[in-house]
């Protein structure tokens, strides 16, 4: 792995550094090493052939909510629930299963396994998914954009329509699958009445959060690709990316489905990559705000919003769950509200597992960027993006991963851990049991919470618009939802009057006219058509204060 900090930008040569030196010292210490052996090991790693390789591991000893001790340090990813430390690389498979169970029980809610029946179609433009399970059925679809050339192609799922630069993805030779996560887990719903494809199967009162639901939807897309004739898309060469709230989703998708060969979250913020324990001290969006803004996290996480030190798991272990597969985390050091310092700690902690498995070259974390705009396509990421696609999706490259942390948001893993990284051997381990373990059902009574305000769609023709604001000192991000009434919408315009002193700096999924005062946003090509009662979203970043805005929505 190659590690550098923003302070070393003026050096003419790339310096290879030791992860151990960086994380123990807590700062960038130069220790030369040769990455050849690790790169060679990394070249042999491919995505798994199944969604969860550890499904047959017997997981016992999960703690109860009332018996959790307080621990200000990050949990040891190598220590099993019985208190012993794993000794071999093969042991990681079932240790990962323990972390998965902890993550589901206390953070995300259960991600259901593959339903009884999954069918669908794959074409040059669309993937359809049909699910039947326990007498209930649902369906959804995703749009496909193919690169030039002949298939079958690797593919990157772009969550919510924006993530890593799609032009670069297609130019590298991978297809783009535009996935609408809101069709599977809808935002703006109370926790006891969740909506979307997953909840139509497993119940609207399910304690599973939206991020796990979104991951379930992508897993079903992969099921359909696996069942296709393989002439268009390759099921064993799948990536996922997303930014902001969809960066949270992309991270969770890659964490829980081991068929994802390359996971690429961008500026995911609280409930994404940043360690939960670090968020209160960094000034990032609070855990209570992230939990209450949308039901992204599972219902059980409500018990930890003010006490993350009681969590028996943290996001550095979710980073580790992606190992040994490709992981490229892109972050923004200019907005403290996104928790970039805590995200760098998560990456460094998870990288210790990558290193112990001998695949440290398979993880990249990059926050050393000049542009501070939220979710911008940055030139600094273009080259590593292409290299990661070549390595993990096209399988034509073997460039080592890079840890490049901006000096503006450099976290110190040494401040957060009291454990050491073991040397894992290649020796044998005890084979897993052949009988699947019993599972503990999630709680049926959700913790009390304040549901986010919702605005019903218009009862007649036309459209309505609502906005949610993520505010920090001096700036904000606005997410605007446009909803059709009883008739379909073919083109829309949202007019928004900004508070005095507020200014729009950039926008995504919409065209805009003006930066201050009354700003008009119009649809772009892919989101102008909305079915009756359905919604689409766009967003923008601004300076100043975003509260108290008035919105109107009009159709041609």
Coordinates of C-alpha atoms in Angstrom, one line a residue, residues 55-464:
X55 CA -23.4 -17.9 6.1
X56 CA -22.6 -21.3 7.5
X57 CA -20.4 -20.0 10.4
X58 CA -21.8 -20.8 13.9
X59 CA -22.0 -17.3 15.6
X60 CA -22.7 -17.5 19.3
X61 CA -22.2 -15.2 22.2
X62 CA -23.7 -12.0 20.7
X63 CA -24.1 -9.5 23.5
X64 CA -27.4 -8.2 24.7
X65 CA -28.2 -4.5 24.6
X66 CA -28.4 -4.2 28.4
X67 CA -25.0 -5.9 28.9
X68 CA -22.8 -3.7 26.7
X69 CA -19.8 -2.2 28.5
X70 CA -18.5 1.3 27.6
X71 CA -15.3 1.3 25.5
X72 CA -13.9 4.5 24.2
X73 CA -11.5 2.6 22.0
X74 CA -12.3 0.9 18.7
X75 CA -13.2 -2.8 19.1
X76 CA -10.5 -5.2 18.1
X77 CA -11.4 -6.6 14.7
X78 CA -9.3 -9.7 15.3
X79 CA -10.8 -10.7 18.6
X80 CA -13.6 -13.2 18.4
X81 CA -16.7 -13.1 20.6
X82 CA -15.3 -15.7 22.9
X83 CA -12.3 -13.5 23.6
X84 CA -9.6 -15.3 21.6
X85 CA -7.7 -13.7 18.7
X86 CA -7.8 -15.3 15.3
X87 CA -4.5 -16.9 14.2
X88 CA -4.9 -17.7 10.5
X89 CA -6.1 -16.0 7.4
X90 CA -8.7 -18.7 7.0
X91 CA -10.1 -17.7 10.5
X92 CA -11.1 -14.4 9.1
X93 CA -14.1 -15.9 7.3
X94 CA -16.0 -16.7 10.5
X95 CA -14.7 -13.7 12.4
X96 CA -16.2 -11.6 9.6
X97 CA -19.5 -13.4 10.1
X98 CA -19.4 -12.4 13.8
X99 CA -18.8 -8.7 12.8
X100 CA -21.7 -9.0 10.3
X101 CA -24.0 -10.2 13.0
X102 CA -23.0 -7.4 15.3
X103 CA -23.4 -4.8 12.5
X104 CA -26.9 -6.1 11.7
X105 CA -28.1 -6.4 15.3
X106 CA -26.8 -3.0 16.5
X107 CA -26.3 -0.8 13.5
X108 CA -28.1 -1.6 10.2
X109 CA -30.8 -4.1 11.0
X110 CA -31.0 -7.4 9.4
X111 CA -30.3 -7.6 5.7
X112 CA -32.5 -10.5 4.6
X113 CA -31.0 -13.4 2.6
X114 CA -31.9 -14.2 -0.9
X115 CA -35.7 -14.6 -1.2
X116 CA -37.3 -17.8 -2.3
X117 CA -37.7 -16.7 -6.0
X118 CA -35.8 -14.0 -7.8
X119 CA -36.3 -13.7 -11.6
X120 CA -35.8 -10.9 -14.1
X121 CA -34.2 -9.8 -17.4
X122 CA -31.1 -8.1 -18.5
X123 CA -31.0 -6.0 -21.7
X124 CA -28.7 -3.4 -23.2
X125 CA -30.8 -0.7 -21.5
X126 CA -32.6 -2.2 -18.5
X127 CA -32.5 -4.8 -15.7
X128 CA -35.8 -5.9 -14.3
X129 CA -36.1 -7.7 -10.9
X130 CA -39.1 -9.8 -9.7
X131 CA -39.2 -11.2 -6.2
X132 CA -41.5 -13.7 -4.6
X133 CA -41.2 -14.7 -0.9
X134 CA -43.6 -16.1 1.6
X135 CA -46.6 -15.3 -0.5
X136 CA -45.6 -11.7 -1.2
X137 CA -44.2 -10.3 -4.4
X138 CA -42.5 -7.1 -5.6
X139 CA -40.6 -5.8 -8.5
X140 CA -38.2 -2.9 -9.5
X141 CA -35.8 -2.1 -12.3
X142 CA -32.6 -0.3 -13.1
X143 CA -31.3 1.5 -16.1
X144 CA -28.2 0.2 -18.0
X145 CA -25.7 2.2 -20.0
X146 CA -23.1 0.2 -21.9
X147 CA -19.6 1.4 -22.9
X148 CA -18.3 1.1 -26.4
X149 CA -17.0 -2.2 -27.6
X150 CA -18.3 -5.8 -27.3
X151 CA -19.7 -7.4 -24.2
X152 CA -20.0 -9.0 -21.7
X153 CA -19.0 -6.0 -19.6
X154 CA -18.1 -5.4 -16.0
X155 CA -20.6 -3.0 -14.4
X156 CA -20.7 -0.4 -11.7
X157 CA -23.9 0.2 -9.8
X158 CA -24.4 4.0 -9.3
X159 CA -26.6 4.5 -6.3
X160 CA -29.2 7.3 -6.7
X161 CA -27.8 8.6 -10.0
X162 CA -24.6 10.1 -8.8
X163 CA -21.3 8.8 -7.5
X164 CA -17.9 8.3 -9.2
X165 CA -17.6 10.0 -12.6
X166 CA -19.7 7.8 -15.0
X167 CA -17.9 9.1 -18.0
X168 CA -14.6 7.8 -16.6
X169 CA -16.3 4.5 -15.6
X170 CA -17.6 3.9 -19.2
X171 CA -14.3 5.1 -20.8
X172 CA -12.5 2.5 -18.7
X173 CA -14.7 -0.2 -20.2
X174 CA -17.3 -0.8 -17.6
X175 CA -21.1 -0.5 -17.9
X176 CA -23.1 1.8 -15.6
X177 CA -26.2 0.6 -13.8
X178 CA -28.3 3.5 -12.5
X179 CA -30.1 2.2 -9.4
X180 CA -32.9 4.0 -7.7
X181 CA -32.6 2.9 -4.0
X182 CA -35.8 4.7 -3.1
X183 CA -37.8 2.2 -5.0
X184 CA -36.5 -0.5 -2.6
X185 CA -36.4 1.6 0.6
X186 CA -38.2 5.0 0.5
X187 CA -37.0 8.0 2.5
X188 CA -39.4 10.3 4.2
X189 CA -41.3 7.5 6.0
X190 CA -41.7 6.9 9.7
X191 CA -39.8 3.9 11.2
X192 CA -43.0 2.0 11.9
X193 CA -44.3 2.4 8.4
X194 CA -41.3 2.0 6.0
X195 CA -42.1 1.7 2.3
X196 CA -40.5 0.2 -0.8
X197 CA -39.8 -3.1 -2.4
X198 CA -38.0 -4.7 0.6
X199 CA -40.7 -3.7 3.1
X200 CA -43.5 -4.9 0.8
X201 CA -41.9 -8.3 1.3
X202 CA -40.8 -8.2 5.0
X203 CA -43.3 -5.7 6.4
X204 CA -43.5 -2.0 6.9
X205 CA -42.6 -2.3 10.6
X206 CA -39.4 -4.1 9.9
X207 CA -36.5 -2.8 12.0
X208 CA -34.2 -3.0 9.0
X209 CA -32.8 0.4 8.0
X210 CA -32.8 1.8 4.5
X211 CA -29.1 1.2 3.9
X212 CA -29.5 -2.5 4.4
X213 CA -32.6 -2.4 2.3
X214 CA -30.8 -0.7 -0.5
X215 CA -28.1 -3.3 -0.2
X216 CA -30.7 -6.0 -0.5
X217 CA -32.0 -4.5 -3.7
X218 CA -28.5 -4.5 -5.4
X219 CA -28.0 -8.1 -4.3
X220 CA -31.2 -9.0 -6.1
X221 CA -29.9 -7.2 -9.2
X222 CA -26.8 -9.3 -9.1
X223 CA -29.0 -12.4 -8.7
X224 CA -30.7 -11.6 -12.0
X225 CA -27.3 -10.9 -13.7
X226 CA -26.0 -14.2 -12.5
X227 CA -29.1 -16.0 -14.0
X228 CA -28.8 -14.2 -17.4
X229 CA -26.9 -15.7 -20.3
X230 CA -23.9 -13.6 -19.6
X231 CA -23.7 -12.0 -23.0
X232 CA -24.2 -8.4 -21.7
X233 CA -22.9 -8.1 -18.1
X234 CA -20.5 -10.0 -16.0
X235 CA -21.8 -11.0 -12.6
X236 CA -18.3 -11.6 -11.2
X237 CA -17.1 -8.1 -12.1
X238 CA -19.5 -5.8 -10.2
X239 CA -18.7 -2.5 -8.6
X240 CA -20.8 0.1 -6.6
X241 CA -20.5 3.8 -6.0
X242 CA -22.5 6.7 -4.6
X243 CA -22.0 10.0 -2.9
X244 CA -23.4 11.6 0.2
X245 CA -26.5 9.7 1.4
X246 CA -25.9 7.4 -1.5
X247 CA -22.3 7.0 -0.4
X248 CA -23.6 5.6 2.8
X249 CA -25.6 3.2 0.7
X250 CA -22.7 2.2 -1.6
X251 CA -20.6 1.5 1.5
X252 CA -23.2 -0.7 3.1
X253 CA -23.9 -2.5 -0.3
X254 CA -20.2 -3.4 -0.6
X255 CA -19.9 -4.4 3.0
X256 CA -22.8 -7.0 2.9
X257 CA -22.5 -8.6 -0.5
X258 CA -19.1 -10.3 -1.2
X259 CA -19.9 -10.6 -4.9
X260 CA -19.1 -6.8 -5.2
X261 CA -15.6 -6.7 -6.4
X262 CA -15.0 -2.9 -6.0
X263 CA -16.8 -0.7 -3.5
X264 CA -16.4 3.1 -4.0
X265 CA -18.2 5.4 -1.5
X266 CA -17.8 9.1 -1.7
X267 CA -18.2 11.7 1.1
X268 CA -20.6 9.4 2.9
X269 CA -20.6 11.3 6.3
X270 CA -22.3 10.2 9.5
X271 CA -23.9 6.7 9.1
X272 CA -21.3 6.0 6.4
X273 CA -17.6 5.4 6.6
X274 CA -16.6 7.6 9.6
X275 CA -16.2 5.8 12.9
X276 CA -19.2 6.4 15.2
X277 CA -16.9 7.1 18.2
X278 CA -15.2 9.9 16.5
X279 CA -18.2 11.9 15.2
X280 CA -19.1 13.7 18.4
X281 CA -15.6 15.1 18.8
X282 CA -15.1 16.1 15.2
X283 CA -18.2 18.4 14.8
X284 CA -19.7 16.1 12.1
X285 CA -23.4 15.6 11.7
X286 CA -24.5 14.2 15.0
X287 CA -25.5 10.6 15.3
X288 CA -28.9 11.6 16.6
X289 CA -29.4 13.9 13.5
X290 CA -28.3 11.2 11.1
X291 CA -30.6 8.7 12.8
X292 CA -33.5 11.0 12.9
X293 CA -33.1 12.6 9.4
X294 CA -34.1 9.4 7.6
X295 CA -34.4 5.7 8.8
X296 CA -31.0 5.0 7.1
X297 CA -29.8 3.0 10.1
X298 CA -31.6 0.1 11.8
X299 CA -34.1 0.9 14.6
X300 CA -31.8 -0.6 17.3
X301 CA -29.1 2.1 16.6
X302 CA -31.4 4.6 18.3
X303 CA -30.0 3.3 21.7
X304 CA -26.5 4.5 20.7
X305 CA -26.9 8.0 19.2
X306 CA -25.7 9.6 22.5
X307 CA -23.4 6.8 23.6
X308 CA -21.5 5.3 20.6
X309 CA -18.8 4.1 23.1
X310 CA -21.3 1.3 24.0
X311 CA -21.3 -0.1 20.5
X312 CA -19.6 -3.5 20.3
X313 CA -18.7 -2.8 16.6
X314 CA -17.6 0.3 14.6
X315 CA -17.1 1.2 11.0
X316 CA -13.4 0.3 10.8
X317 CA -14.8 -3.3 11.1
X318 CA -17.2 -2.7 8.3
X319 CA -14.3 -1.5 6.2
X320 CA -12.6 -4.7 7.1
X321 CA -15.6 -6.7 6.0
X322 CA -14.9 -5.6 2.4
X323 CA -11.5 -7.3 2.6
X324 CA -9.9 -8.8 0.6
X325 CA -12.0 -7.2 -2.2
X326 CA -11.3 -3.8 -3.7
X327 CA -12.2 -0.7 -1.7
X328 CA -11.7 2.9 -2.9
X329 CA -13.0 5.5 -0.4
X330 CA -13.1 9.1 -1.6
X331 CA -13.5 11.9 1.0
X332 CA -13.8 15.6 1.4
X333 CA -11.5 17.2 4.0
X334 CA -13.0 20.7 3.6
X335 CA -16.4 20.0 5.3
X336 CA -16.1 18.9 8.9
X337 CA -19.8 18.0 8.9
X338 CA -18.9 15.0 6.7
X339 CA -16.6 13.6 9.4
X340 CA -13.5 13.2 7.2
X341 CA -11.1 12.8 10.1
X342 CA -13.2 10.0 11.5
X343 CA -13.4 8.4 8.1
X344 CA -9.7 8.3 7.8
X345 CA -9.5 6.5 11.1
X346 CA -12.0 4.0 9.9
X347 CA -9.9 3.4 6.7
X348 CA -6.7 3.1 8.7
X349 CA -8.3 0.6 11.1
X350 CA -9.8 -1.5 8.4
X351 CA -6.6 -1.4 6.4
X352 CA -4.9 -3.3 9.3
X353 CA -7.2 -6.3 8.5
X354 CA -6.3 -5.9 4.8
X355 CA -2.6 -5.9 5.7
X356 CA -3.0 -8.9 8.0
X357 CA -4.6 -10.9 5.2
X358 CA -1.7 -10.0 2.9
X359 CA -3.9 -7.8 0.6
X360 CA -3.0 -4.3 1.9
X361 CA -2.7 -3.1 -1.7
X362 CA -6.5 -3.6 -2.3
X363 CA -7.6 -0.6 -0.3
X364 CA -7.4 3.1 -1.2
X365 CA -8.4 6.1 0.8
X366 CA -8.1 9.5 -0.8
X367 CA -9.1 12.8 0.8
X368 CA -6.2 14.9 -0.5
X369 CA -8.3 17.1 -2.9
X370 CA -8.4 20.8 -3.6
X371 CA -12.1 21.3 -4.4
X372 CA -14.3 21.6 -1.3
X373 CA -17.6 21.3 -3.1
X374 CA -19.7 18.4 -2.0
X375 CA -19.9 15.5 -4.5
X376 CA -17.8 17.2 -7.1
X377 CA -16.0 15.1 -9.8
X378 CA -12.4 15.7 -8.8
X379 CA -9.4 15.4 -11.1
X380 CA -7.4 13.9 -8.3
X381 CA -9.6 10.8 -8.3
X382 CA -9.7 10.1 -12.0
X383 CA -6.4 8.2 -12.2
X384 CA -7.0 6.0 -9.1
X385 CA -10.6 5.4 -10.3
X386 CA -9.3 4.1 -13.6
X387 CA -6.7 2.0 -11.9
X388 CA -9.2 0.4 -9.5
X389 CA -11.6 -0.4 -12.4
X390 CA -8.7 -2.0 -14.3
X391 CA -7.6 -4.0 -11.3
X392 CA -10.8 -5.3 -9.8
X393 CA -13.3 -5.2 -12.7
X394 CA -11.4 -5.6 -15.9
X395 CA -8.6 -7.6 -14.2
X396 CA -6.0 -6.1 -16.5
X397 CA -4.0 -4.1 -13.9
X398 CA -2.3 -4.6 -10.6
X399 CA -1.6 -1.1 -9.3
X400 CA -1.2 -0.9 -5.5
X401 CA -3.7 0.9 -3.4
X402 CA -3.0 4.4 -2.0
X403 CA -3.7 5.9 1.4
X404 CA -3.6 9.7 0.8
X405 CA -5.0 11.7 3.7
X406 CA -5.3 15.4 3.5
X407 CA -3.4 17.2 6.3
X408 CA -6.7 19.1 6.9
X409 CA -8.4 16.0 8.3
X410 CA -5.7 13.5 9.3
X411 CA -7.0 11.0 11.8
X412 CA -4.7 9.1 14.2
X413 CA -5.5 5.5 14.6
X414 CA -3.2 5.3 17.6
X415 CA -5.6 7.5 19.5
X416 CA -8.4 5.0 19.0
X417 CA -7.0 1.6 19.4
X418 CA -5.5 -0.5 22.3
X419 CA -5.0 -3.6 20.2
X420 CA -2.3 -4.8 17.9
X421 CA -2.4 -6.4 14.5
X422 CA -1.5 -10.1 14.7
X423 CA 0.5 -11.9 12.1
X424 CA -2.0 -14.3 10.5
X425 CA -0.5 -17.5 9.2
X426 CA -1.6 -19.5 6.1
X427 CA -2.3 -22.5 8.3
X428 CA -5.5 -24.6 8.5
X429 CA -8.4 -23.8 10.7
X430 CA -11.3 -25.7 12.1
X431 CA -13.8 -26.4 9.4
X432 CA -17.2 -24.6 9.7
X433 CA -20.2 -26.5 10.9
X434 CA -22.5 -28.0 8.2
X435 CA -25.7 -27.0 10.2
X436 CA -26.6 -23.3 9.9
X437 CA -26.7 -21.6 13.3
X438 CA -30.0 -20.3 14.7
X439 CA -30.6 -16.6 14.3
X440 CA -32.0 -14.2 16.8
X441 CA -34.9 -12.3 15.2
X442 CA -34.6 -8.5 15.4
X443 CA -36.7 -6.6 18.0
X444 CA -40.3 -6.1 16.8
X445 CA -40.8 -2.9 18.9
X446 CA -38.8 0.0 17.4
X447 CA -37.3 2.5 19.9
X448 CA -39.1 5.8 20.1
X449 CA -38.1 8.4 17.6
X450 CA -39.3 11.5 16.0
X451 CA -40.3 10.8 12.4
X452 CA -39.1 13.3 9.8
X453 CA -41.8 15.6 8.5
X454 CA -43.4 14.4 5.3
X455 CA -45.4 16.2 2.7
X456 CA -48.0 14.2 0.8
X457 CA -47.9 14.5 -3.0
X458 CA -50.5 16.7 -4.7
X459 CA -53.9 15.1 -5.1
X460 CA -54.4 16.6 -8.6
X461 CA -52.1 17.1 -11.6
X462 CA -48.8 18.9 -11.3
X463 CA -46.0 18.3 -8.8
X464 CA -44.9 19.2 -5.3

